[in-house]
Amino acid sequence: MSRFKYSVGPWNVHEGADAYGPSTRESITLEEKIKKFKEIGFDAVQFHDDDAVPNMNNLTEAEIIEEAKKVKALLDKYEMKAEFVAPRLWMDSKTTDGAFTSNSDSDREFAMWRAFRSIDIANALGCDKIVLWLAREGTICYESKSPVESVKKLIDAINKMLDYDKNIKIMIETKPNEPVDRSVCPTMGHAMAVSAATIDPSRVGGLLESAHAILAGLDPASEIGFATSMGKIWGVHLNDQNGMKFDQDKSFGVENLRQAFNQIKVLMENNFGANGEYIGLDVKVMRTEKQEGSYKHLENSLKIAKMLEAKAEKFDYDFQKKCIKERDYEALEMYVMELLMKG
Ligand code: XUL
Ligand code: MN
């Protein structure tokens, strides 16, 4: 039995296309994915706005809410919750140069429209969280945007969302680069500072993704710890990443088991989940996997996370104390390695 509740997004089951090649698997319907997520052992689904309401740009505000209610009925059918809605502010021709921080007034307006509609969709799905992965908020040509004005524009956009709905909570999902070269909000420290500068810091927190922390050259468990110390880790996207290259979204723990263990450990030690938070697994199956393997990475990541929970349960805090007292960190480190390697 796990102490945590786990969540996943429909985008985590995908067709295998990458920047250099086409799909390698067939599409699967949203209902089929939700059904399978439940069978695998997930408790909640994460949505981009247009995962829930495809083609939303061409619908009225009332039609968008109607469509979202149909998805809520699907979730109810499979006894699944919605965790959050994230406006997909990077795919549209109106977000080519960024969204909230675009140099174009009308594109910034479009981004706000999507943000408000995401809040409407969240309400229809029965959840109170919005995730902002700020994909194109940053530069590809450094001199094209002011680093000062960009942050101010971001804070202004978040304030408008907080004002639009007095119950909505916003989680900033930080990432240092990709698709932009330099991001406006690369780390948890930046997210916490932006939170503090908004009109209601108590409703602006963070979502830490392991791979994104590694891309920033930081340790994911320490990033989780930093936001936890501020009472602001409201979501995580656990996965793995082999060094500082493109975002890989590998299965949790497959590259660095000790780092994965320490993420689970810090979450357990700080009662993550006590306020209804979910552990999200933002993982992608390998492009080489065949159709029948479409969910294998999710099964594997969930299994690894639960095995690491069991390891963290066994962690001997008395022995840790003794090692700290004697300043014998070699012994402590070897203890951790044996804990992870012994059956
Ligand atoms: C991008 C990423 C996204 C967000 C949701 O790197 O992690 O999947 O988690 O928009
Ligand atoms: Mn993510």
CSV table of C-alpha atoms and ligand atoms in Angstrom, one decimal:
chain,number,residue,atom,x,y,z
A,1,MET,CA,0.0,0.0,0.0
A,2,SER,CA,1.3,3.3,-0.9
A,3,ARG,CA,0.9,6.4,1.3
A,4,PHE,CA,0.8,8.6,-1.8
A,5,LYS,CA,-1.8,9.2,-4.5
A,6,TYR,CA,-0.5,9.2,-8.0
A,7,SER,CA,-1.5,11.1,-11.1
A,8,VAL,CA,-0.7,11.2,-14.9
A,9,GLY,CA,-1.5,13.2,-18.0
A,10,PRO,CA,-3.0,11.9,-21.3
A,11,TRP,CA,0.2,13.3,-23.0
A,12,ASN,CA,2.2,10.6,-21.1
A,13,VAL,CA,0.8,8.0,-23.5
A,14,HIS,CA,1.8,9.2,-26.9
A,15,GLU,CA,2.4,8.1,-30.5
A,16,GLY,CA,6.2,8.4,-30.5
A,17,ALA,CA,6.8,11.3,-32.9
A,18,ASP,CA,9.9,13.3,-32.1
A,19,ALA,CA,11.6,16.4,-33.7
A,20,TYR,CA,13.3,14.1,-36.2
A,21,GLY,CA,10.7,11.5,-37.0
A,22,PRO,CA,7.0,10.5,-37.3
A,23,SER,CA,4.7,8.6,-35.0
A,24,THR,CA,5.6,4.9,-34.3
A,25,ARG,CA,2.3,4.0,-32.5
A,26,GLU,CA,-1.4,4.5,-33.0
A,27,SER,CA,-3.4,7.2,-31.1
A,28,ILE,CA,-5.5,6.0,-28.1
A,29,THR,CA,-8.7,7.8,-27.1
A,30,LEU,CA,-9.0,9.8,-23.9
A,31,GLU,CA,-11.5,7.4,-22.5
A,32,GLU,CA,-9.3,4.4,-23.2
A,33,LYS,CA,-6.4,6.2,-21.5
A,34,ILE,CA,-8.4,7.1,-18.4
A,35,LYS,CA,-9.7,3.5,-18.1
A,36,LYS,CA,-6.2,2.1,-18.3
A,37,PHE,CA,-4.7,4.7,-15.9
A,38,LYS,CA,-7.3,3.5,-13.3
A,39,GLU,CA,-6.4,-0.1,-13.9
A,40,ILE,CA,-2.7,0.6,-13.5
A,41,GLY,CA,-3.3,2.2,-10.1
A,42,PHE,CA,-3.5,6.0,-10.7
A,43,ASP,CA,-5.9,8.2,-8.7
A,44,ALA,CA,-6.0,11.3,-10.8
A,45,VAL,CA,-5.6,12.7,-14.3
A,46,GLN,CA,-3.7,15.9,-15.2
A,47,PHE,CA,-4.9,17.9,-18.2
A,48,HIS,CA,-3.8,20.5,-20.6
A,49,ASP,CA,-6.8,22.8,-21.4
A,50,ASP,CA,-7.1,21.3,-24.9
A,51,ASP,CA,-6.6,17.7,-23.7
A,52,ALA,CA,-10.0,18.2,-22.0
A,53,VAL,CA,-11.5,20.4,-24.7
A,54,PRO,CA,-9.9,19.9,-28.1
A,55,ASN,CA,-10.3,22.6,-30.6
A,56,MET,CA,-11.2,25.1,-27.9
A,57,ASN,CA,-10.1,28.2,-29.8
A,58,ASN,CA,-13.2,27.7,-32.0
A,59,LEU,CA,-15.7,27.3,-29.2
A,60,THR,CA,-17.6,29.8,-27.1
A,61,GLU,CA,-16.9,30.1,-23.4
A,62,ALA,CA,-20.2,28.3,-22.7
A,63,GLU,CA,-19.4,25.5,-25.1
A,64,ILE,CA,-16.0,25.0,-23.6
A,65,ILE,CA,-17.6,24.5,-20.1
A,66,GLU,CA,-20.1,22.1,-21.7
A,67,GLU,CA,-17.3,20.0,-23.3
A,68,ALA,CA,-15.3,20.0,-20.0
A,69,LYS,CA,-18.4,18.6,-18.2
A,70,LYS,CA,-18.4,15.6,-20.5
A,71,VAL,CA,-14.8,14.9,-19.5
A,72,LYS,CA,-15.8,15.2,-15.8
A,73,ALA,CA,-18.5,12.6,-16.5
A,74,LEU,CA,-15.8,10.3,-17.9
A,75,LEU,CA,-13.6,10.8,-14.8
A,76,ASP,CA,-16.6,10.0,-12.6
A,77,LYS,CA,-17.3,6.8,-14.6
A,78,TYR,CA,-13.9,5.5,-13.8
A,79,GLU,CA,-13.7,7.0,-10.3
A,80,MET,CA,-10.8,9.3,-11.2
A,81,LYS,CA,-10.2,12.8,-10.0
A,82,ALA,CA,-8.7,15.7,-12.0
A,83,GLU,CA,-5.6,17.2,-10.5
A,84,PHE,CA,-5.0,20.3,-12.5
A,85,VAL,CA,-5.4,22.1,-15.8
A,86,ALA,CA,-2.5,23.6,-17.6
A,87,PRO,CA,-3.0,26.1,-20.5
A,88,ARG,CA,-1.1,24.8,-23.5
A,89,LEU,CA,0.6,28.1,-24.3
A,90,TRP,CA,3.2,26.8,-26.7
A,91,MET,CA,1.5,25.1,-29.7
A,92,ASP,CA,-0.6,27.9,-31.1
A,93,SER,CA,0.5,30.3,-33.8
A,94,LYS,CA,-0.5,33.1,-31.4
A,95,THR,CA,2.2,32.0,-28.9
A,96,THR,CA,5.1,31.8,-31.4
A,97,ASP,CA,7.0,34.6,-29.5
A,98,GLY,CA,5.8,33.5,-26.0
A,99,ALA,CA,2.5,33.9,-24.2
A,100,PHE,CA,2.2,36.1,-21.1
A,101,THR,CA,5.6,37.7,-21.9
A,102,SER,CA,5.2,37.9,-25.7
A,103,ASN,CA,6.2,41.2,-27.4
A,104,SER,CA,2.8,41.2,-29.1
A,105,ASP,CA,-0.2,42.8,-27.2
A,106,SER,CA,-2.8,40.6,-29.0
A,107,ASP,CA,-0.8,37.4,-28.4
A,108,ARG,CA,-0.6,38.3,-24.6
A,109,GLU,CA,-4.4,38.8,-24.7
A,110,PHE,CA,-4.9,35.4,-26.3
A,111,ALA,CA,-2.7,33.8,-23.6
A,112,MET,CA,-4.9,35.4,-20.9
A,113,TRP,CA,-8.0,34.1,-22.7
A,114,ARG,CA,-6.6,30.6,-22.6
A,115,ALA,CA,-5.6,31.0,-18.9
A,116,PHE,CA,-9.1,32.1,-17.9
A,117,ARG,CA,-10.6,29.3,-20.0
A,118,SER,CA,-8.3,26.8,-18.2
A,119,ILE,CA,-9.7,28.1,-14.9
A,120,ASP,CA,-13.3,27.5,-16.2
A,121,ILE,CA,-12.3,24.0,-17.3
A,122,ALA,CA,-10.7,23.3,-13.9
A,123,ASN,CA,-13.9,24.3,-12.2
A,124,ALA,CA,-15.9,22.1,-14.5
A,125,LEU,CA,-13.6,19.1,-13.8
A,126,GLY,CA,-13.8,19.7,-10.0
A,127,CYS,CA,-10.2,20.8,-9.3
A,128,ASP,CA,-8.8,24.0,-8.0
A,129,LYS,CA,-5.2,23.9,-9.5
A,130,ILE,CA,-3.7,25.4,-12.6
A,131,VAL,CA,-0.2,24.5,-13.7
A,132,LEU,CA,1.9,27.0,-15.6
A,133,TRP,CA,4.7,25.4,-17.5
A,134,LEU,CA,6.0,28.6,-19.0
A,135,ALA,CA,7.4,26.9,-22.2
A,136,ARG,CA,8.0,30.0,-24.3
A,137,GLU,CA,8.4,32.6,-21.6
A,138,GLY,CA,12.0,33.5,-22.2
A,139,THR,CA,14.3,34.2,-25.1
A,140,ILE,CA,15.8,32.6,-28.2
A,141,CYS,CA,17.4,36.0,-29.1
A,142,TYR,CA,18.5,37.5,-25.8
A,143,GLU,CA,18.1,41.1,-26.8
A,144,SER,CA,14.5,40.6,-28.0
A,145,LYS,CA,13.1,40.9,-24.5
A,146,SER,CA,13.9,42.7,-21.3
A,147,PRO,CA,14.6,40.3,-18.4
A,148,VAL,CA,13.0,42.9,-16.1
A,149,GLU,CA,9.8,43.5,-18.1
A,150,SER,CA,9.3,39.8,-18.7
A,151,VAL,CA,9.2,39.0,-15.0
A,152,LYS,CA,6.8,41.9,-14.5
A,153,LYS,CA,4.5,40.7,-17.3
A,154,LEU,CA,4.5,37.2,-15.8
A,155,ILE,CA,3.5,38.5,-12.4
A,156,ASP,CA,0.8,40.7,-13.9
A,157,ALA,CA,-0.6,37.6,-15.8
A,158,ILE,CA,-0.7,35.6,-12.6
A,159,ASN,CA,-2.4,38.4,-10.7
A,160,LYS,CA,-5.1,38.5,-13.4
A,161,MET,CA,-5.7,34.8,-12.9
A,162,LEU,CA,-5.8,35.1,-9.1
A,163,ASP,CA,-8.3,38.0,-9.5
A,164,TYR,CA,-10.5,36.1,-12.0
A,165,ASP,CA,-11.1,33.3,-9.5
A,166,LYS,CA,-10.7,33.7,-5.8
A,167,ASN,CA,-10.3,30.0,-5.1
A,168,ILE,CA,-7.9,29.0,-7.8
A,169,LYS,CA,-4.3,28.0,-6.9
A,170,ILE,CA,-1.5,28.3,-9.4
A,171,MET,CA,1.6,26.0,-9.5
A,172,ILE,CA,4.5,27.2,-11.5
A,173,GLU,CA,6.3,24.3,-13.2
A,174,THR,CA,9.9,25.5,-13.6
A,175,LYS,CA,12.2,24.6,-16.4
A,176,PRO,CA,15.5,26.4,-17.4
A,177,ASN,CA,15.4,25.9,-21.1
A,178,GLU,CA,13.7,24.0,-24.0
A,179,PRO,CA,12.0,25.2,-26.1
A,180,VAL,CA,13.5,28.6,-25.2
A,181,ASP,CA,17.2,29.1,-24.7
A,182,ARG,CA,16.9,31.1,-21.4
A,183,SER,CA,13.7,30.8,-19.4
A,184,VAL,CA,12.1,33.5,-17.2
A,185,CYS,CA,11.4,31.1,-14.4
A,186,PRO,CA,14.0,28.4,-14.4
A,187,THR,CA,14.1,27.1,-10.8
A,188,MET,CA,12.0,26.7,-7.6
A,189,GLY,CA,13.8,29.8,-6.2
A,190,HIS,CA,12.5,31.9,-9.1
A,191,ALA,CA,9.0,30.4,-8.7
A,192,MET,CA,9.0,31.2,-5.0
A,193,ALA,CA,10.1,34.8,-5.6
A,194,VAL,CA,7.4,35.3,-8.3
A,195,SER,CA,4.9,33.9,-5.8
A,196,ALA,CA,5.9,36.4,-3.2
A,197,ALA,CA,5.5,39.3,-5.6
A,198,THR,CA,1.9,38.4,-6.6
A,199,ILE,CA,-1.3,39.8,-5.0
A,200,ASP,CA,-1.9,36.5,-3.1
A,201,PRO,CA,1.3,34.5,-2.4
A,202,SER,CA,-0.8,31.9,-0.5
A,203,ARG,CA,-2.3,30.8,-3.8
A,204,VAL,CA,0.9,30.6,-5.9
A,205,GLY,CA,3.2,27.6,-5.4
A,206,GLY,CA,5.5,25.3,-7.3
A,207,LEU,CA,5.5,22.0,-9.2
A,208,LEU,CA,8.9,20.5,-9.4
A,209,GLU,CA,9.8,18.1,-12.3
A,210,SER,CA,12.9,16.0,-11.7
A,211,ALA,CA,14.2,16.3,-15.3
A,212,HIS,CA,13.8,20.0,-15.3
A,213,ALA,CA,15.9,20.4,-12.1
A,214,ILE,CA,18.6,18.2,-13.6
A,215,LEU,CA,18.5,20.4,-16.8
A,216,ALA,CA,19.2,23.3,-14.5
A,217,GLY,CA,22.2,21.5,-13.0
A,218,LEU,CA,20.3,21.1,-9.7
A,219,ASP,CA,19.3,18.2,-7.5
A,220,PRO,CA,15.6,17.4,-7.7
A,221,ALA,CA,15.2,16.5,-4.0
A,222,SER,CA,16.8,19.8,-3.0
A,223,GLU,CA,14.5,21.7,-5.3
A,224,ILE,CA,11.5,19.9,-3.7
A,225,GLY,CA,13.1,20.6,-0.3
A,226,PHE,CA,13.4,24.3,-1.0
A,227,ALA,CA,9.8,24.7,-2.0
A,228,THR,CA,8.7,22.5,0.9
A,229,SER,CA,10.5,24.8,3.3
A,230,MET,CA,8.2,27.6,2.0
A,231,GLY,CA,5.1,25.4,2.3
A,232,LYS,CA,4.8,25.6,-1.5
A,233,ILE,CA,5.4,22.2,-3.0
A,234,TRP,CA,1.9,21.4,-4.3
A,235,GLY,CA,2.8,19.1,-7.1
A,236,VAL,CA,5.7,17.1,-8.5
A,237,HIS,CA,6.5,15.5,-11.9
A,238,LEU,CA,8.8,12.6,-11.1
A,239,ASN,CA,10.8,11.2,-13.9
A,240,ASP,CA,14.5,10.9,-14.8
A,241,GLN,CA,17.0,12.5,-17.1
A,242,ASN,CA,20.5,11.5,-18.3
A,243,GLY,CA,22.4,14.8,-17.8
A,244,MET,CA,22.0,18.2,-19.2
A,245,LYS,CA,20.6,17.6,-22.7
A,246,PHE,CA,17.1,17.7,-24.2
A,247,ASP,CA,14.2,16.9,-21.8
A,248,GLN,CA,14.0,13.1,-21.8
A,249,ASP,CA,11.1,12.3,-19.4
A,250,LYS,CA,12.6,8.9,-18.7
A,251,SER,CA,10.9,6.5,-16.3
A,252,PHE,CA,11.4,7.5,-12.7
A,253,GLY,CA,14.6,6.3,-11.1
A,254,VAL,CA,16.1,4.6,-14.2
A,255,GLU,CA,19.1,6.9,-14.5
A,256,ASN,CA,19.9,7.8,-10.9
A,257,LEU,CA,18.3,5.5,-8.3
A,258,ARG,CA,19.8,7.3,-5.3
A,259,GLN,CA,18.6,10.7,-6.5
A,260,ALA,CA,15.1,9.2,-7.0
A,261,PHE,CA,15.2,7.6,-3.5
A,262,ASN,CA,16.0,11.0,-2.0
A,263,GLN,CA,13.0,12.6,-3.9
A,264,ILE,CA,10.7,10.0,-2.4
A,265,LYS,CA,12.4,10.4,1.0
A,266,VAL,CA,12.0,14.1,1.2
A,267,LEU,CA,8.3,13.9,0.1
A,268,MET,CA,7.7,11.2,2.8
A,269,GLU,CA,9.5,13.1,5.6
A,270,ASN,CA,7.5,16.2,4.9
A,271,ASN,CA,4.1,14.5,4.6
A,272,PHE,CA,3.6,15.4,1.0
A,273,GLY,CA,0.0,14.5,0.1
A,274,ALA,CA,-1.5,15.4,3.4
A,275,ASN,CA,-3.4,18.3,1.7
A,276,GLY,CA,-4.5,16.2,-1.2
A,277,GLU,CA,-1.4,16.6,-3.3
A,278,TYR,CA,-0.6,14.0,-5.9
A,279,ILE,CA,2.7,12.6,-7.2
A,280,GLY,CA,2.6,13.0,-10.9
A,281,LEU,CA,4.7,10.8,-13.1
A,282,ASP,CA,5.6,12.9,-16.2
A,283,VAL,CA,7.2,10.1,-18.1
A,284,LYS,CA,7.3,9.1,-21.8
A,285,VAL,CA,7.7,5.6,-23.2
A,286,MET,CA,10.6,5.0,-25.5
A,287,ARG,CA,10.0,5.8,-29.2
A,288,THR,CA,11.0,2.2,-30.0
A,289,GLU,CA,8.2,0.6,-27.9
A,290,LYS,CA,5.5,-1.2,-29.9
A,291,GLN,CA,1.8,-0.4,-29.5
A,292,GLU,CA,1.2,-2.9,-26.7
A,293,GLY,CA,4.0,-1.3,-24.7
A,294,SER,CA,2.2,2.1,-24.7
A,295,TYR,CA,1.8,2.1,-20.9
A,296,LYS,CA,4.9,0.1,-19.8
A,297,HIS,CA,6.8,3.2,-18.6
A,298,LEU,CA,3.9,4.2,-16.4
A,299,GLU,CA,3.7,0.7,-14.9
A,300,ASN,CA,7.5,0.7,-14.4
A,301,SER,CA,7.6,4.2,-12.9
A,302,LEU,CA,4.8,3.5,-10.5
A,303,LYS,CA,6.5,0.2,-9.4
A,304,ILE,CA,9.8,1.9,-8.9
A,305,ALA,CA,8.3,4.8,-6.9
A,306,LYS,CA,6.5,2.3,-4.6
A,307,MET,CA,9.7,0.2,-4.2
A,308,LEU,CA,11.5,3.4,-3.2
A,309,GLU,CA,8.7,4.2,-0.7
A,310,ALA,CA,9.3,0.8,0.9
A,311,LYS,CA,13.1,1.6,1.0
A,312,ALA,CA,12.5,5.0,2.6
A,313,GLU,CA,10.2,3.3,5.1
A,314,LYS,CA,13.1,1.2,6.2
A,315,PHE,CA,15.6,4.1,6.5
A,316,ASP,CA,17.2,3.8,9.9
A,317,TYR,CA,17.1,7.3,11.4
A,318,ASP,CA,18.9,6.2,14.6
A,319,PHE,CA,21.8,5.0,12.5
A,320,GLN,CA,21.7,8.3,10.6
A,321,LYS,CA,21.8,10.2,13.9
A,322,LYS,CA,24.8,8.1,15.1
A,323,CYS,CA,26.7,8.8,11.8
A,324,ILE,CA,25.9,12.5,12.1
A,325,LYS,CA,27.1,12.6,15.7
A,326,GLU,CA,30.3,10.9,14.8
A,327,ARG,CA,30.6,12.9,11.5
A,328,ASP,CA,31.0,9.5,9.8
A,329,TYR,CA,29.4,10.3,6.4
A,330,GLU,CA,31.3,7.5,4.7
A,331,ALA,CA,29.3,5.1,6.9
A,332,LEU,CA,26.1,6.9,6.2
A,333,GLU,CA,26.6,6.8,2.5
A,334,MET,CA,27.5,3.1,2.5
A,335,TYR,CA,24.4,2.5,4.5
A,336,VAL,CA,22.3,4.2,1.9
A,337,MET,CA,23.9,2.2,-0.9
A,338,GLU,CA,23.3,-1.1,0.9
A,339,LEU,CA,19.7,-0.1,1.6
A,340,LEU,CA,19.2,0.5,-2.1
A,341,MET,CA,21.1,-2.6,-3.3
A,342,LYS,CA,20.0,-5.3,-0.9
A,343,GLY,CA,16.8,-7.2,-1.6
B,1,XUL,C1,7.3,20.0,-20.4
B,1,XUL,C2,6.4,19.4,-19.3
B,1,XUL,C3,5.0,19.4,-19.6
B,1,XUL,C4,4.2,19.9,-18.4
B,1,XUL,C5,2.8,20.1,-18.6
B,1,XUL,O1,8.6,19.8,-20.2
B,1,XUL,O2,6.9,18.8,-18.4
B,1,XUL,O3,4.5,18.2,-19.9
B,1,XUL,O4,4.4,19.0,-17.3
B,1,XUL,O5,2.5,21.1,-19.5
B,2,MN,MN,6.1,18.2,-16.4
